[in-house]
Amino acid sequence: MADTALAVPRHIAIVMDGNGRWAKKRLMPRVVGHKVGMETVVKVIDDCARRGVQYLTLYAFSSENWKRPDEEVSGLMNLVLLGVSSYLRRFAKDGYRIKVIGERSAVSEKVRAAWQEAEDLTAANTGLTISVAFNYGGRWDIAQACRAAMRDGLAPDEITEDALSARMALAHAPDPDLFIRTGGELRVSNFLLWQLAYAEFYFTDCLWPDFDAAQLDTAIAAFHARDRRYGGVKA
Ligand code: IPE
Ligand code: IPE
Ligand code: MG
């Protein structure tokens, strides 16, 4: 058992995959899966807060998800608006701090404004930090951090790991301890390429709309059984 056996992971990052297949199994449109998936998001946020997780990062829309049919993309955009209007006030009251990471310039004015409102209304909160990865790609993140470093006038020798980390989209959070991917695929799909360097990976076949508190506890138990060495040797 690891020394940190009973410490809850400080930062959990989740690839919430499987909404489309969940709907397909029920002969329903994919966007219905996304809608039910959003209810799962709300439950998992509360479950993480209750367990003392401090940072939760959720992959909601990847840089590559624009390749989906227009109807699905607009369904997902509408869900952002619905989610913010339905839950933002309650989340703000519960002390959650919301951050949105990703390339914002490509999303519509309405969606941008909703994300801005979510960040502004929760900026002073000190509870669970929820980072929503939206139009996010790990490669985009590394490239934008390099661009920011150049804009800040850093010389080549000053482009260190710390200098880039400070400019990455998750600079407000420590690196994830536990990475969870639902939906059965064993890949990262361009999520937090830089920040996952020493995360523990947990994959489950459970489709995202079916993910619940018991599944979360199973993932956390798997995390507790890991021996994190960070390249060193165990004392
Ligand atoms: C994940 O579910 C949610 C998003 C990518 C927005 P999918 O829509 O990828 O579901 P599957 O993988 O097709 O089942
Ligand atoms: C990853 O899931 C992106 C999100 C969950 C938002 P995808 O369904 O897009 O990933 P691939 O296409 O299976 O790699
Ligand atoms: Mg998928």
mmCIF file of C-alpha atoms and ligand atoms in Angstrom:
data_model
loop_
_atom_site.group_PDB
_atom_site.id
_atom_site.type_symbol
_atom_site.label_atom_id
_atom_site.label_comp_id
_atom_site.label_asym_id
_atom_site.label_seq_id
_atom_site.Cartn_x
_atom_site.Cartn_y
_atom_site.Cartn_z
ATOM 1 C CA MET A 1 0.000 0.000 0.000
ATOM 2 C CA ALA A 2 1.150 3.520 -0.700
ATOM 3 C CA ASP A 3 1.972 5.888 2.192
ATOM 4 C CA THR A 4 -0.826 8.137 1.081
ATOM 5 C CA ALA A 5 -3.232 5.183 1.461
ATOM 6 C CA LEU A 6 -6.125 7.090 2.890
ATOM 7 C CA ALA A 7 -5.505 10.532 1.463
ATOM 8 C CA VAL A 8 -8.151 11.441 -1.038
ATOM 9 C CA PRO A 9 -6.621 12.474 -4.372
ATOM 10 C CA ARG A 10 -6.211 16.228 -4.286
ATOM 11 C CA HIS A 11 -6.877 16.578 -8.011
ATOM 12 C CA ILE A 12 -8.981 14.239 -10.155
ATOM 13 C CA ALA A 13 -9.137 14.687 -13.946
ATOM 14 C CA ILE A 14 -11.850 12.868 -15.887
ATOM 15 C CA VAL A 15 -12.401 12.025 -19.564
ATOM 16 C CA MET A 16 -16.171 11.703 -19.491
ATOM 17 C CA ASP A 17 -16.628 9.315 -22.396
ATOM 18 C CA GLY A 18 -19.467 7.078 -23.542
ATOM 19 C CA ASN A 19 -22.496 9.371 -23.744
ATOM 20 C CA GLY A 20 -23.138 8.555 -27.396
ATOM 21 C CA ARG A 21 -22.979 4.788 -26.883
ATOM 22 C CA TRP A 22 -25.197 5.054 -23.817
ATOM 23 C CA ALA A 23 -27.875 6.730 -25.944
ATOM 24 C CA LYS A 24 -27.370 4.396 -28.884
ATOM 25 C CA LYS A 25 -27.988 1.358 -26.675
ATOM 26 C CA ARG A 26 -31.356 2.901 -25.871
ATOM 27 C CA LEU A 27 -32.087 3.815 -29.498
ATOM 28 C CA MET A 28 -31.986 7.498 -28.615
ATOM 29 C CA PRO A 29 -30.134 10.384 -30.257
ATOM 30 C CA ARG A 30 -26.569 10.958 -29.033
ATOM 31 C CA VAL A 31 -27.488 14.332 -27.610
ATOM 32 C CA VAL A 32 -29.809 12.592 -25.113
ATOM 33 C CA GLY A 33 -26.716 10.792 -23.831
ATOM 34 C CA HIS A 34 -25.004 14.148 -23.392
ATOM 35 C CA LYS A 35 -27.994 15.497 -21.493
ATOM 36 C CA VAL A 36 -28.002 12.561 -19.062
ATOM 37 C CA GLY A 37 -24.205 12.881 -18.941
ATOM 38 C CA MET A 38 -24.626 16.434 -17.695
ATOM 39 C CA GLU A 39 -26.689 15.171 -14.767
ATOM 40 C CA THR A 40 -23.839 12.788 -13.993
ATOM 41 C CA VAL A 41 -21.441 15.747 -14.057
ATOM 42 C CA VAL A 42 -23.469 17.527 -11.386
ATOM 43 C CA LYS A 43 -23.577 14.435 -9.154
ATOM 44 C CA VAL A 44 -19.872 13.727 -9.540
ATOM 45 C CA ILE A 45 -19.010 17.345 -8.706
ATOM 46 C CA ASP A 46 -20.961 17.064 -5.443
ATOM 47 C CA ASP A 47 -19.534 13.602 -4.722
ATOM 48 C CA CYS A 48 -15.985 14.908 -5.168
ATOM 49 C CA ALA A 49 -16.647 17.929 -2.956
ATOM 50 C CA ARG A 50 -18.092 15.676 -0.238
ATOM 51 C CA ARG A 51 -14.999 13.485 -0.326
ATOM 52 C CA GLY A 52 -12.651 16.449 0.090
ATOM 53 C CA VAL A 53 -11.245 16.479 -3.433
ATOM 54 C CA GLN A 54 -9.892 19.991 -4.002
ATOM 55 C CA TYR A 55 -9.581 20.086 -7.785
ATOM 56 C CA LEU A 56 -11.737 18.368 -10.393
ATOM 57 C CA THR A 57 -10.941 18.777 -14.080
ATOM 58 C CA LEU A 58 -13.542 17.605 -16.580
ATOM 59 C CA TYR A 59 -13.002 17.033 -20.303
ATOM 60 C CA ALA A 60 -16.226 18.359 -21.785
ATOM 61 C CA PHE A 61 -15.327 19.202 -25.390
ATOM 62 C CA SER A 62 -12.047 18.494 -27.126
ATOM 63 C CA SER A 63 -10.320 20.510 -29.850
ATOM 64 C CA GLU A 64 -11.198 17.567 -32.112
ATOM 65 C CA ASN A 65 -14.890 17.313 -31.202
ATOM 66 C CA TRP A 66 -15.736 19.921 -33.890
ATOM 67 C CA LYS A 67 -15.482 16.962 -36.288
ATOM 68 C CA ARG A 68 -18.869 15.734 -35.056
ATOM 69 C CA PRO A 69 -22.120 16.377 -36.927
ATOM 70 C CA ASP A 70 -23.376 19.969 -36.637
ATOM 71 C CA GLU A 71 -26.446 18.832 -34.770
ATOM 72 C CA GLU A 72 -24.385 17.157 -32.058
ATOM 73 C CA VAL A 73 -21.992 20.112 -31.743
ATOM 74 C CA SER A 74 -24.856 22.569 -31.390
ATOM 75 C CA GLY A 75 -26.566 20.209 -28.923
ATOM 76 C CA LEU A 76 -23.419 20.268 -26.793
ATOM 77 C CA MET A 77 -23.181 24.064 -26.991
ATOM 78 C CA ASN A 78 -26.815 24.369 -25.921
ATOM 79 C CA LEU A 79 -26.122 22.086 -22.981
ATOM 80 C CA VAL A 80 -23.467 24.517 -21.761
ATOM 81 C CA LEU A 81 -26.069 27.282 -21.724
ATOM 82 C CA LEU A 82 -28.606 25.016 -20.008
ATOM 83 C CA GLY A 83 -26.051 23.786 -17.474
ATOM 84 C CA VAL A 84 -24.915 27.288 -16.551
ATOM 85 C CA SER A 85 -28.458 28.608 -16.232
ATOM 86 C CA SER A 86 -29.608 25.584 -14.188
ATOM 87 C CA TYR A 87 -26.702 25.041 -11.818
ATOM 88 C CA LEU A 88 -24.412 28.072 -11.635
ATOM 89 C CA ARG A 89 -26.181 29.819 -8.778
ATOM 90 C CA ARG A 90 -26.304 26.677 -6.649
ATOM 91 C CA PHE A 91 -22.646 25.896 -7.372
ATOM 92 C CA ALA A 92 -21.679 29.443 -6.462
ATOM 93 C CA LYS A 93 -23.590 29.185 -3.189
ATOM 94 C CA ASP A 94 -21.891 25.870 -2.377
ATOM 95 C CA GLY A 95 -18.481 27.517 -2.670
ATOM 96 C CA TYR A 96 -17.299 25.880 -5.884
ATOM 97 C CA ARG A 97 -14.876 27.836 -8.031
ATOM 98 C CA ILE A 98 -15.311 27.340 -11.772
ATOM 99 C CA LYS A 99 -12.514 27.741 -14.312
ATOM 100 C CA VAL A 100 -12.765 27.067 -18.003
ATOM 101 C CA ILE A 101 -9.695 25.928 -19.892
ATOM 102 C CA GLY A 102 -9.412 25.795 -23.663
ATOM 103 C CA GLU A 103 -9.385 27.968 -26.766
ATOM 104 C CA ARG A 104 -12.258 30.372 -26.273
ATOM 105 C CA SER A 105 -12.035 32.388 -29.450
ATOM 106 C CA ALA A 106 -13.607 29.586 -31.509
ATOM 107 C CA VAL A 107 -16.786 29.255 -29.442
ATOM 108 C CA SER A 108 -19.880 31.405 -29.920
ATOM 109 C CA GLU A 109 -20.351 34.700 -28.122
ATOM 110 C CA LYS A 110 -23.216 33.198 -26.090
ATOM 111 C CA VAL A 111 -21.210 30.228 -24.845
ATOM 112 C CA ARG A 112 -18.224 32.485 -24.113
ATOM 113 C CA ALA A 113 -20.456 34.770 -22.081
ATOM 114 C CA ALA A 114 -21.890 31.821 -20.114
ATOM 115 C CA TRP A 115 -18.414 30.580 -19.233
ATOM 116 C CA GLN A 116 -17.337 34.089 -18.292
ATOM 117 C CA GLU A 117 -20.336 34.449 -16.002
ATOM 118 C CA ALA A 118 -19.532 31.100 -14.370
ATOM 119 C CA GLU A 119 -15.947 32.176 -13.716
ATOM 120 C CA ASP A 120 -16.842 35.661 -12.524
ATOM 121 C CA LEU A 121 -19.567 34.552 -10.142
ATOM 122 C CA THR A 122 -17.366 31.932 -8.471
ATOM 123 C CA ALA A 123 -13.947 33.604 -8.631
ATOM 124 C CA ALA A 124 -13.761 34.387 -4.908
ATOM 125 C CA ASN A 125 -14.903 30.915 -3.781
ATOM 126 C CA THR A 126 -12.503 28.661 -1.922
ATOM 127 C CA GLY A 127 -14.204 25.260 -2.181
ATOM 128 C CA LEU A 128 -13.785 22.632 -4.896
ATOM 129 C CA THR A 129 -12.142 24.079 -8.016
ATOM 130 C CA ILE A 130 -13.887 22.715 -11.100
ATOM 131 C CA SER A 131 -11.915 23.217 -14.303
ATOM 132 C CA VAL A 132 -13.986 22.561 -17.397
ATOM 133 C CA ALA A 133 -11.876 21.674 -20.420
ATOM 134 C CA PHE A 134 -13.835 23.079 -23.327
ATOM 135 C CA ASN A 135 -12.445 23.325 -26.820
ATOM 136 C CA TYR A 136 -9.356 22.038 -25.061
ATOM 137 C CA GLY A 137 -6.446 20.063 -26.449
ATOM 138 C CA GLY A 138 -3.232 19.155 -24.658
ATOM 139 C CA ARG A 139 -1.173 20.141 -27.677
ATOM 140 C CA TRP A 140 -2.993 23.452 -27.944
ATOM 141 C CA ASP A 141 -2.191 24.042 -24.272
ATOM 142 C CA ILE A 142 1.548 23.448 -24.670
ATOM 143 C CA ALA A 143 1.662 25.632 -27.796
ATOM 144 C CA GLN A 144 -0.278 28.468 -26.163
ATOM 145 C CA ALA A 145 2.029 28.368 -23.130
ATOM 146 C CA CYS A 146 5.025 28.713 -25.471
ATOM 147 C CA ARG A 147 3.377 31.630 -27.252
ATOM 148 C CA ALA A 148 2.676 33.303 -23.890
ATOM 149 C CA ALA A 149 6.308 32.844 -22.851
ATOM 150 C CA MET A 150 7.464 34.447 -26.095
ATOM 151 C CA ARG A 151 5.059 37.324 -25.641
ATOM 152 C CA ASP A 152 6.421 37.808 -22.123
ATOM 153 C CA GLY A 153 9.841 38.271 -23.698
ATOM 154 C CA LEU A 154 11.502 35.152 -22.253
ATOM 155 C CA ALA A 155 14.857 34.242 -23.751
ATOM 156 C CA PRO A 156 15.342 30.636 -24.970
ATOM 157 C CA ASP A 157 17.260 29.744 -21.803
ATOM 158 C CA GLU A 158 14.363 30.982 -19.707
ATOM 159 C CA ILE A 159 11.858 28.601 -21.339
ATOM 160 C CA THR A 160 12.045 26.152 -18.440
ATOM 161 C CA GLU A 161 9.515 23.576 -17.273
ATOM 162 C CA ASP A 162 8.453 25.919 -14.490
ATOM 163 C CA ALA A 163 8.087 28.837 -16.902
ATOM 164 C CA LEU A 164 5.806 26.783 -19.132
ATOM 165 C CA SER A 165 3.855 25.251 -16.226
ATOM 166 C CA ALA A 166 3.092 28.759 -15.014
ATOM 167 C CA ARG A 167 1.561 29.545 -18.409
ATOM 168 C CA MET A 168 -0.373 26.327 -18.943
ATOM 169 C CA ALA A 169 -4.150 26.462 -18.774
ATOM 170 C CA LEU A 170 -4.186 24.623 -15.406
ATOM 171 C CA ALA A 171 -1.619 26.887 -13.750
ATOM 172 C CA HIS A 172 -4.172 27.467 -10.976
ATOM 173 C CA ALA A 173 -4.086 23.768 -9.969
ATOM 174 C CA PRO A 174 -1.484 21.198 -8.931
ATOM 175 C CA ASP A 175 -0.984 18.349 -11.422
ATOM 176 C CA PRO A 176 -3.741 15.708 -11.356
ATOM 177 C CA ASP A 177 -3.188 12.783 -8.988
ATOM 178 C CA LEU A 178 -5.847 10.548 -10.498
ATOM 179 C CA PHE A 179 -6.918 10.361 -14.149
ATOM 180 C CA ILE A 180 -10.204 8.574 -14.802
ATOM 181 C CA ARG A 181 -11.539 7.654 -18.250
ATOM 182 C CA THR A 182 -14.972 6.115 -18.607
ATOM 183 C CA GLY A 183 -16.333 4.482 -21.753
ATOM 184 C CA GLY A 184 -13.739 1.747 -22.183
ATOM 185 C CA GLU A 185 -11.233 3.447 -24.489
ATOM 186 C CA LEU A 186 -7.623 3.218 -23.321
ATOM 187 C CA ARG A 187 -6.295 6.542 -24.550
ATOM 188 C CA VAL A 188 -5.739 10.146 -23.507
ATOM 189 C CA SER A 189 -7.375 11.759 -26.566
ATOM 190 C CA ASN A 190 -5.300 14.943 -26.297
ATOM 191 C CA PHE A 191 -6.370 15.733 -22.725
ATOM 192 C CA LEU A 192 -3.806 17.144 -20.255
ATOM 193 C CA LEU A 193 -0.638 15.930 -21.969
ATOM 194 C CA TRP A 194 1.716 18.076 -19.917
ATOM 195 C CA GLN A 195 -0.018 17.845 -16.565
ATOM 196 C CA LEU A 196 -0.587 14.063 -16.509
ATOM 197 C CA ALA A 197 3.144 13.285 -16.300
ATOM 198 C CA TYR A 198 2.780 11.476 -12.946
ATOM 199 C CA ALA A 199 -0.965 10.941 -12.653
ATOM 200 C CA GLU A 200 -2.284 7.483 -11.804
ATOM 201 C CA PHE A 201 -4.501 6.175 -14.615
ATOM 202 C CA TYR A 202 -7.813 4.428 -14.053
ATOM 203 C CA PHE A 203 -9.953 3.171 -16.921
ATOM 204 C CA THR A 204 -13.451 1.745 -16.682
ATOM 205 C CA ASP A 205 -15.901 0.345 -19.231
ATOM 206 C CA CYS A 206 -18.713 2.160 -17.426
ATOM 207 C CA LEU A 207 -20.336 4.659 -19.792
ATOM 208 C CA TRP A 208 -20.308 8.191 -18.417
ATOM 209 C CA PRO A 209 -24.082 8.533 -17.832
ATOM 210 C CA ASP A 210 -23.875 5.401 -15.604
ATOM 211 C CA PHE A 211 -20.908 6.648 -13.548
ATOM 212 C CA ASP A 212 -21.898 7.170 -9.913
ATOM 213 C CA ALA A 213 -20.578 7.592 -6.375
ATOM 214 C CA ALA A 214 -19.812 3.866 -6.051
ATOM 215 C CA GLN A 215 -17.775 3.953 -9.275
ATOM 216 C CA LEU A 216 -15.946 7.040 -8.030
ATOM 217 C CA ASP A 217 -15.104 5.237 -4.789
ATOM 218 C CA THR A 218 -13.824 2.242 -6.757
ATOM 219 C CA ALA A 219 -11.529 4.561 -8.737
ATOM 220 C CA ILE A 220 -10.305 6.224 -5.546
ATOM 221 C CA ALA A 221 -9.703 2.803 -3.954
ATOM 222 C CA ALA A 222 -7.635 1.808 -6.996
ATOM 223 C CA PHE A 223 -5.666 5.028 -6.557
ATOM 224 C CA HIS A 224 -5.020 4.186 -2.895
ATOM 225 C CA ALA A 225 -3.544 0.849 -3.916
ATOM 226 C CA ARG A 226 -0.960 2.479 -6.193
ATOM 227 C CA ASP A 227 2.611 3.075 -5.141
ATOM 228 C CA ARG A 228 3.655 6.481 -6.444
ATOM 229 C CA ARG A 229 7.403 6.675 -6.867
ATOM 230 C CA TYR A 230 7.881 9.634 -9.213
ATOM 231 C CA GLY A 231 10.922 7.953 -10.659
ATOM 232 C CA GLY A 232 12.550 7.351 -7.298
ATOM 233 C CA VAL A 233 12.727 4.282 -5.085
ATOM 234 C CA LYS A 234 10.525 3.497 -2.153
ATOM 235 C CA ALA A 235 12.088 4.257 1.249
HETATM 236 C C1 IPE B 1 -18.179 11.931 -24.455
HETATM 237 O O1 IPE B 1 -19.073 11.033 -24.968
HETATM 238 C C2 IPE B 1 -18.707 13.331 -24.459
HETATM 239 C C3 IPE B 1 -18.085 14.221 -25.459
HETATM 240 C C4 IPE B 1 -17.108 13.914 -26.241
HETATM 241 C C5 IPE B 1 -18.634 15.545 -25.533
HETATM 242 P P1 IPE B 1 -19.055 10.633 -26.493
HETATM 243 O O2 IPE B 1 -20.004 11.524 -27.228
HETATM 244 O O3 IPE B 1 -17.689 10.627 -27.031
HETATM 245 O O4 IPE B 1 -19.652 9.177 -26.427
HETATM 246 P P2 IPE B 1 -19.200 7.921 -27.280
HETATM 247 O O5 IPE B 1 -17.741 7.751 -27.048
HETATM 248 O O6 IPE B 1 -19.526 8.224 -28.707
HETATM 249 O O7 IPE B 1 -20.008 6.810 -26.731
HETATM 250 C C1 IPE B 2 -12.644 12.576 -25.489
HETATM 251 O O1 IPE B 2 -13.604 11.711 -25.955
HETATM 252 C C2 IPE B 2 -13.205 13.968 -25.365
HETATM 253 C C3 IPE B 2 -14.193 14.183 -24.324
HETATM 254 C C4 IPE B 2 -14.634 13.292 -23.475
HETATM 255 C C5 IPE B 2 -14.699 15.519 -24.246
HETATM 256 P P1 IPE B 2 -13.746 11.386 -27.515
HETATM 257 O O2 IPE B 2 -14.914 10.470 -27.628
HETATM 258 O O3 IPE B 2 -13.785 12.637 -28.297
HETATM 259 O O4 IPE B 2 -12.383 10.641 -27.810
HETATM 260 P P2 IPE B 2 -12.007 9.620 -28.970
HETATM 261 O O5 IPE B 2 -12.490 10.212 -30.250
HETATM 262 O O6 IPE B 2 -12.692 8.329 -28.649
HETATM 263 O O7 IPE B 2 -10.528 9.493 -28.876
HETATM 264 MG MG MG B 3 -16.299 9.186 -27.159
#
